[in-house]
mmCIF file of C-alpha atoms in Angstrom:
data_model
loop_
_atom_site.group_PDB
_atom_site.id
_atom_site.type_symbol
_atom_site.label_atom_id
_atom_site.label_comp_id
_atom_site.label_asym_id
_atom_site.label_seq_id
_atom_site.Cartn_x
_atom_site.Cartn_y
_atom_site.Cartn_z
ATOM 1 C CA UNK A 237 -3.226 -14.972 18.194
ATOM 2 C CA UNK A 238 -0.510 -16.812 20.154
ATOM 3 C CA UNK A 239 1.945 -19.669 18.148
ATOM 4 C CA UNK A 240 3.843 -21.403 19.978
ATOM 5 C CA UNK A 241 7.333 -22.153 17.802
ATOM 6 C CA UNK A 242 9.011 -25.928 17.955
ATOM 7 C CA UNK A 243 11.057 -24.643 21.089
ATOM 8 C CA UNK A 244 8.219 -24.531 24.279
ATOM 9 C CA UNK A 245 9.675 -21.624 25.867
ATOM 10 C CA UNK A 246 9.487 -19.306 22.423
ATOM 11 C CA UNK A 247 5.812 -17.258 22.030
ATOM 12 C CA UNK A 248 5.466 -15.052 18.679
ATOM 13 C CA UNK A 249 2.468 -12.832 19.018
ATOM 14 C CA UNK A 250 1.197 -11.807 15.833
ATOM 15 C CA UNK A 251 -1.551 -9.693 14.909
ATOM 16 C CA UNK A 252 -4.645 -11.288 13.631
ATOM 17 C CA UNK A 253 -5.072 -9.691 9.511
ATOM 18 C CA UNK A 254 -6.990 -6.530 9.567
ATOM 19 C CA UNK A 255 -10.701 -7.073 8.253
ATOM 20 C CA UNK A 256 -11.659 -5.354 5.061
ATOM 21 C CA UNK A 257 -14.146 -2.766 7.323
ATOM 22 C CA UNK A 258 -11.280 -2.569 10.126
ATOM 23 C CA UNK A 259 -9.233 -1.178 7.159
ATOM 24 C CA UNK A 260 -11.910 1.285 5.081
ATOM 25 C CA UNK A 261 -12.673 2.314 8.228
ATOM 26 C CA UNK A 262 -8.751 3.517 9.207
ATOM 27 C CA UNK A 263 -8.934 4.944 5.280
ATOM 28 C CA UNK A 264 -12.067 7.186 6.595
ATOM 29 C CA UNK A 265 -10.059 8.400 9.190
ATOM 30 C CA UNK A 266 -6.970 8.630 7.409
ATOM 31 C CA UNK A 267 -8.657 10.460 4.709
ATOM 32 C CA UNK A 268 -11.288 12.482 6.765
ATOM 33 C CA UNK A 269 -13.649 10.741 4.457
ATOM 34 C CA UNK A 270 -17.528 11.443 5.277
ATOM 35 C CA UNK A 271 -18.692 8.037 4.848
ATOM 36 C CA UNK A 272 -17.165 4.701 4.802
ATOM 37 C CA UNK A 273 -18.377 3.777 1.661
ATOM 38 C CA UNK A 274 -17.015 7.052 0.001
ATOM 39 C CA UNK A 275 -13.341 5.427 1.864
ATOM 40 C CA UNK A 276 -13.652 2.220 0.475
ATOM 41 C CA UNK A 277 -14.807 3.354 -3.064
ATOM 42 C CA UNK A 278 -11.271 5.081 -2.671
ATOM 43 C CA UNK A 279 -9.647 2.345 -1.426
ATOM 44 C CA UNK A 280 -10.856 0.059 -4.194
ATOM 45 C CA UNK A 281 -9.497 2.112 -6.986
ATOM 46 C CA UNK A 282 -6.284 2.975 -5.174
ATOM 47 C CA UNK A 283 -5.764 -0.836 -4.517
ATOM 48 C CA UNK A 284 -6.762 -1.687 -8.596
ATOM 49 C CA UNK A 285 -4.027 1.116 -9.769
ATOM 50 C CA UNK A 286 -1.361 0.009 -6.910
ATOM 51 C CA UNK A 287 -2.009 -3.916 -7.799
ATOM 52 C CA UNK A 288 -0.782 -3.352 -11.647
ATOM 53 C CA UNK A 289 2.727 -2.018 -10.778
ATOM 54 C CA UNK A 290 4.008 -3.956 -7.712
ATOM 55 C CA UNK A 291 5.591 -8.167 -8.796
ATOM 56 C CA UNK A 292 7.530 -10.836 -7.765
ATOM 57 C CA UNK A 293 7.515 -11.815 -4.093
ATOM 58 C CA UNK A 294 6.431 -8.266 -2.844
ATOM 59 C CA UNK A 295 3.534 -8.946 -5.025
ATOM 60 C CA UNK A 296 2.896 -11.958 -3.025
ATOM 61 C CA UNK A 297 3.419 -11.060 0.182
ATOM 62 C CA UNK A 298 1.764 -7.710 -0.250
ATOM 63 C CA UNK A 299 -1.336 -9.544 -0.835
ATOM 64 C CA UNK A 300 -1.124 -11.684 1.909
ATOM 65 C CA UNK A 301 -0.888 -8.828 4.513
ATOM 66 C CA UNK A 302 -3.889 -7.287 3.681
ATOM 67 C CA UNK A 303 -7.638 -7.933 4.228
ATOM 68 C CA UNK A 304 -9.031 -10.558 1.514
ATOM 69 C CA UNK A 305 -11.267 -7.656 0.238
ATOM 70 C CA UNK A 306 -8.543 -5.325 -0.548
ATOM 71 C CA UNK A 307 -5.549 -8.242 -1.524
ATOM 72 C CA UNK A 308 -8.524 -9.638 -3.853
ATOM 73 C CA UNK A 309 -8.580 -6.282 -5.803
ATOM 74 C CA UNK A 310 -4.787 -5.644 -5.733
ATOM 75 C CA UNK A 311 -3.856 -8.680 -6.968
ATOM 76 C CA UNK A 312 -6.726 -9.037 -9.593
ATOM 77 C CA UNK A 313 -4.676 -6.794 -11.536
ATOM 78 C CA UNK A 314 -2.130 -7.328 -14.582
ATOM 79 C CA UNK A 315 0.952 -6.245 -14.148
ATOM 80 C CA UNK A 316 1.978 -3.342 -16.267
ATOM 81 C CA UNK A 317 4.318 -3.332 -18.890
ATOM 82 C CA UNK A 318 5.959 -0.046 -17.690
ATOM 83 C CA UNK A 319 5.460 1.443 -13.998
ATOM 84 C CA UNK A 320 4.083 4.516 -14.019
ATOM 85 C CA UNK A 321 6.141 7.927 -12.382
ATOM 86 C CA UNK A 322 4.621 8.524 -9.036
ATOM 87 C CA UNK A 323 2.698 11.868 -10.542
ATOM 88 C CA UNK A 324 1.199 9.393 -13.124
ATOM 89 C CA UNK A 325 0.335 6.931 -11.117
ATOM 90 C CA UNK A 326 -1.659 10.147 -9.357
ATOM 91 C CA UNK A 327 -3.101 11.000 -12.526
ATOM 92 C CA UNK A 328 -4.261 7.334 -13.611
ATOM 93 C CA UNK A 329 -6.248 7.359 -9.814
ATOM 94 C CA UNK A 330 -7.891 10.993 -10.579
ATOM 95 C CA UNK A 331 -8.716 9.528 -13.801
ATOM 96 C CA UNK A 332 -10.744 6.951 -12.221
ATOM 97 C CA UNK A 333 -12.679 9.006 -9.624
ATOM 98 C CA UNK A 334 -15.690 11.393 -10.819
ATOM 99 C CA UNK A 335 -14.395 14.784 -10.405
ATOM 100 C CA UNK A 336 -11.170 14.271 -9.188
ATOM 101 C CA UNK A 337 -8.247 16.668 -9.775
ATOM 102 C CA UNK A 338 -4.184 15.494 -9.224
ATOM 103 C CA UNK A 339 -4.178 17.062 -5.925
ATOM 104 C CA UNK A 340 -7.608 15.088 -5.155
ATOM 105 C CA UNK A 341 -6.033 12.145 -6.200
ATOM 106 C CA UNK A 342 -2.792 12.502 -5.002
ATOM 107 C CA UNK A 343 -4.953 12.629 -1.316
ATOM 108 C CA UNK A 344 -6.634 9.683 -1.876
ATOM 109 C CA UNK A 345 -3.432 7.489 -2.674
ATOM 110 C CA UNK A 346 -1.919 8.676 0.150
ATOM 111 C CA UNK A 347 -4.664 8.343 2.395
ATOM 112 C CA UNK A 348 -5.134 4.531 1.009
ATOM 113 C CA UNK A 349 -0.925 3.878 0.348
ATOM 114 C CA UNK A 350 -0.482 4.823 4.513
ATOM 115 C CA UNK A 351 -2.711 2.724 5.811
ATOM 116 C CA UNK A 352 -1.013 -0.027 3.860
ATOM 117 C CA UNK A 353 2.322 0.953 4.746
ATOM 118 C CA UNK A 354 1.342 0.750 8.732
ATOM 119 C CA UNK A 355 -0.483 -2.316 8.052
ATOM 120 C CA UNK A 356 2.870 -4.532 6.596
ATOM 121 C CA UNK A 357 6.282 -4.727 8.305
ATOM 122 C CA UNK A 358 8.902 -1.823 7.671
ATOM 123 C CA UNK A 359 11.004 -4.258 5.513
ATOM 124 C CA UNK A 360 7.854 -5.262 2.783
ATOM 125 C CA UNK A 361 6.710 -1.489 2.745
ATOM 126 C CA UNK A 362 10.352 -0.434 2.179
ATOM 127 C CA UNK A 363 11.141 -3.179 -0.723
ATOM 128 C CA UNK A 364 7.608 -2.630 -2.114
ATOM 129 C CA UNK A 365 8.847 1.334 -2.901
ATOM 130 C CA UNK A 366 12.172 -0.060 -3.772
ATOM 131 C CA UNK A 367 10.702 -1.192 -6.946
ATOM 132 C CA UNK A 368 8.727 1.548 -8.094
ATOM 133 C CA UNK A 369 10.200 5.050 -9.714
ATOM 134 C CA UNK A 370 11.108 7.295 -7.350
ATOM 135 C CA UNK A 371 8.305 9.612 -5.718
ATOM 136 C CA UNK A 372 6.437 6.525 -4.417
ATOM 137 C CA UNK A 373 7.667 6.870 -0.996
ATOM 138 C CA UNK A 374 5.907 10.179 -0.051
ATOM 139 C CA UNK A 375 2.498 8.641 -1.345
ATOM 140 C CA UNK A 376 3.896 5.923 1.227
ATOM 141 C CA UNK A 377 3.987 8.884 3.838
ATOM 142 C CA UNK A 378 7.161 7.987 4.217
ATOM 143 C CA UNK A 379 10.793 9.629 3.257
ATOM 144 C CA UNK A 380 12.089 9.711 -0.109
ATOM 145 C CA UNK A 381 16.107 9.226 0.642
ATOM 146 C CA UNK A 382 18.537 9.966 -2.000
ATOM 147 C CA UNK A 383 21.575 7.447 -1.942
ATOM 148 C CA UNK A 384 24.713 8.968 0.280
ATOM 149 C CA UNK A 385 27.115 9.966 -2.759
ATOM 150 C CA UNK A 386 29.809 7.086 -2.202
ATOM 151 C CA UNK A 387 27.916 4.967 -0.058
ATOM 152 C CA UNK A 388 27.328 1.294 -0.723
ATOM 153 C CA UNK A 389 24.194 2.488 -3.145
ATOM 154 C CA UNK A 390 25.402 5.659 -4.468
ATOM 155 C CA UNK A 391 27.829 7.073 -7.447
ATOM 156 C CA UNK A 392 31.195 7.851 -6.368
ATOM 157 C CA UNK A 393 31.601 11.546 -8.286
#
């Protein structure tokens, strides 16, 4: 999709949303699931857990970047009083799989949390982890950084 901005010689290419099979189907892969309906059974419940623990304007946007499918069961969800650690956010999704164990589950959010994280910009993915306890940014597949010890975020000891 092509928009053309108010000044004629500026073009922003943008990529048209993902559909929800385009991104079960990247989930399958991701996962090395056997069947896409296995991925997006996965997805689903990944999405549910993920939707009760990210607000405000990441909420938002968050939604809006992904396919109406998945931003439909993300943002169906209340938001939680308390966020969970990462490990029990894990545990919550291999509660709510048949058979799954933490190091099932801990797949399966990663599997699901990547594709997401490649499907927004850099900037939403990074504030999105921002506001969650730390450990989120693995299930990301990205880096956990620790603040620089006086740097603008960390203690000066």
């Amino acid at each position: 999709m092509t928009v053309t901005a108010h000044h004629p010689t500026t073009t922003i290419t943008r990529e048209p949303k993902a559909s929800w099979a385009a991104f079960a189907e990247r989930v399958r892969e991701n996962g090395q699931y056997r069947t896409r309906a296995e991925a997006e059974q996965v997805a689903r419940t990944v999405l549910s857990a993920l939707g009760g623990h990210v607000t405000a304007d990441e909420r938002v946007e968050l939604a809006a970047a992904l396919p109406e499918e998945a931003a439909r069961v993300f943002a169906s969800q209340i938001p939680a009083v308390r966020p969970l650690t990462a490990a029990g956010f894990v545990d919550a999704v291999a509660a709510r799989i048949d058979g799954s164990t933490a190091a099932t589950a801990r797949w399966d959010v990663s599997s699901v949390l990547s594709v997401v994280a490649d499907l927004v910009d850099e900037d939403l993915t990074r504030r999105v982890i921002a506001q969650l306890p730390p450990g989120y940014a693995l299930l990301f597949g990205r880096a956990q950084l620790a603040p620089v010890a006086g740097g603008p975020e960390g203690p000066t000891v």
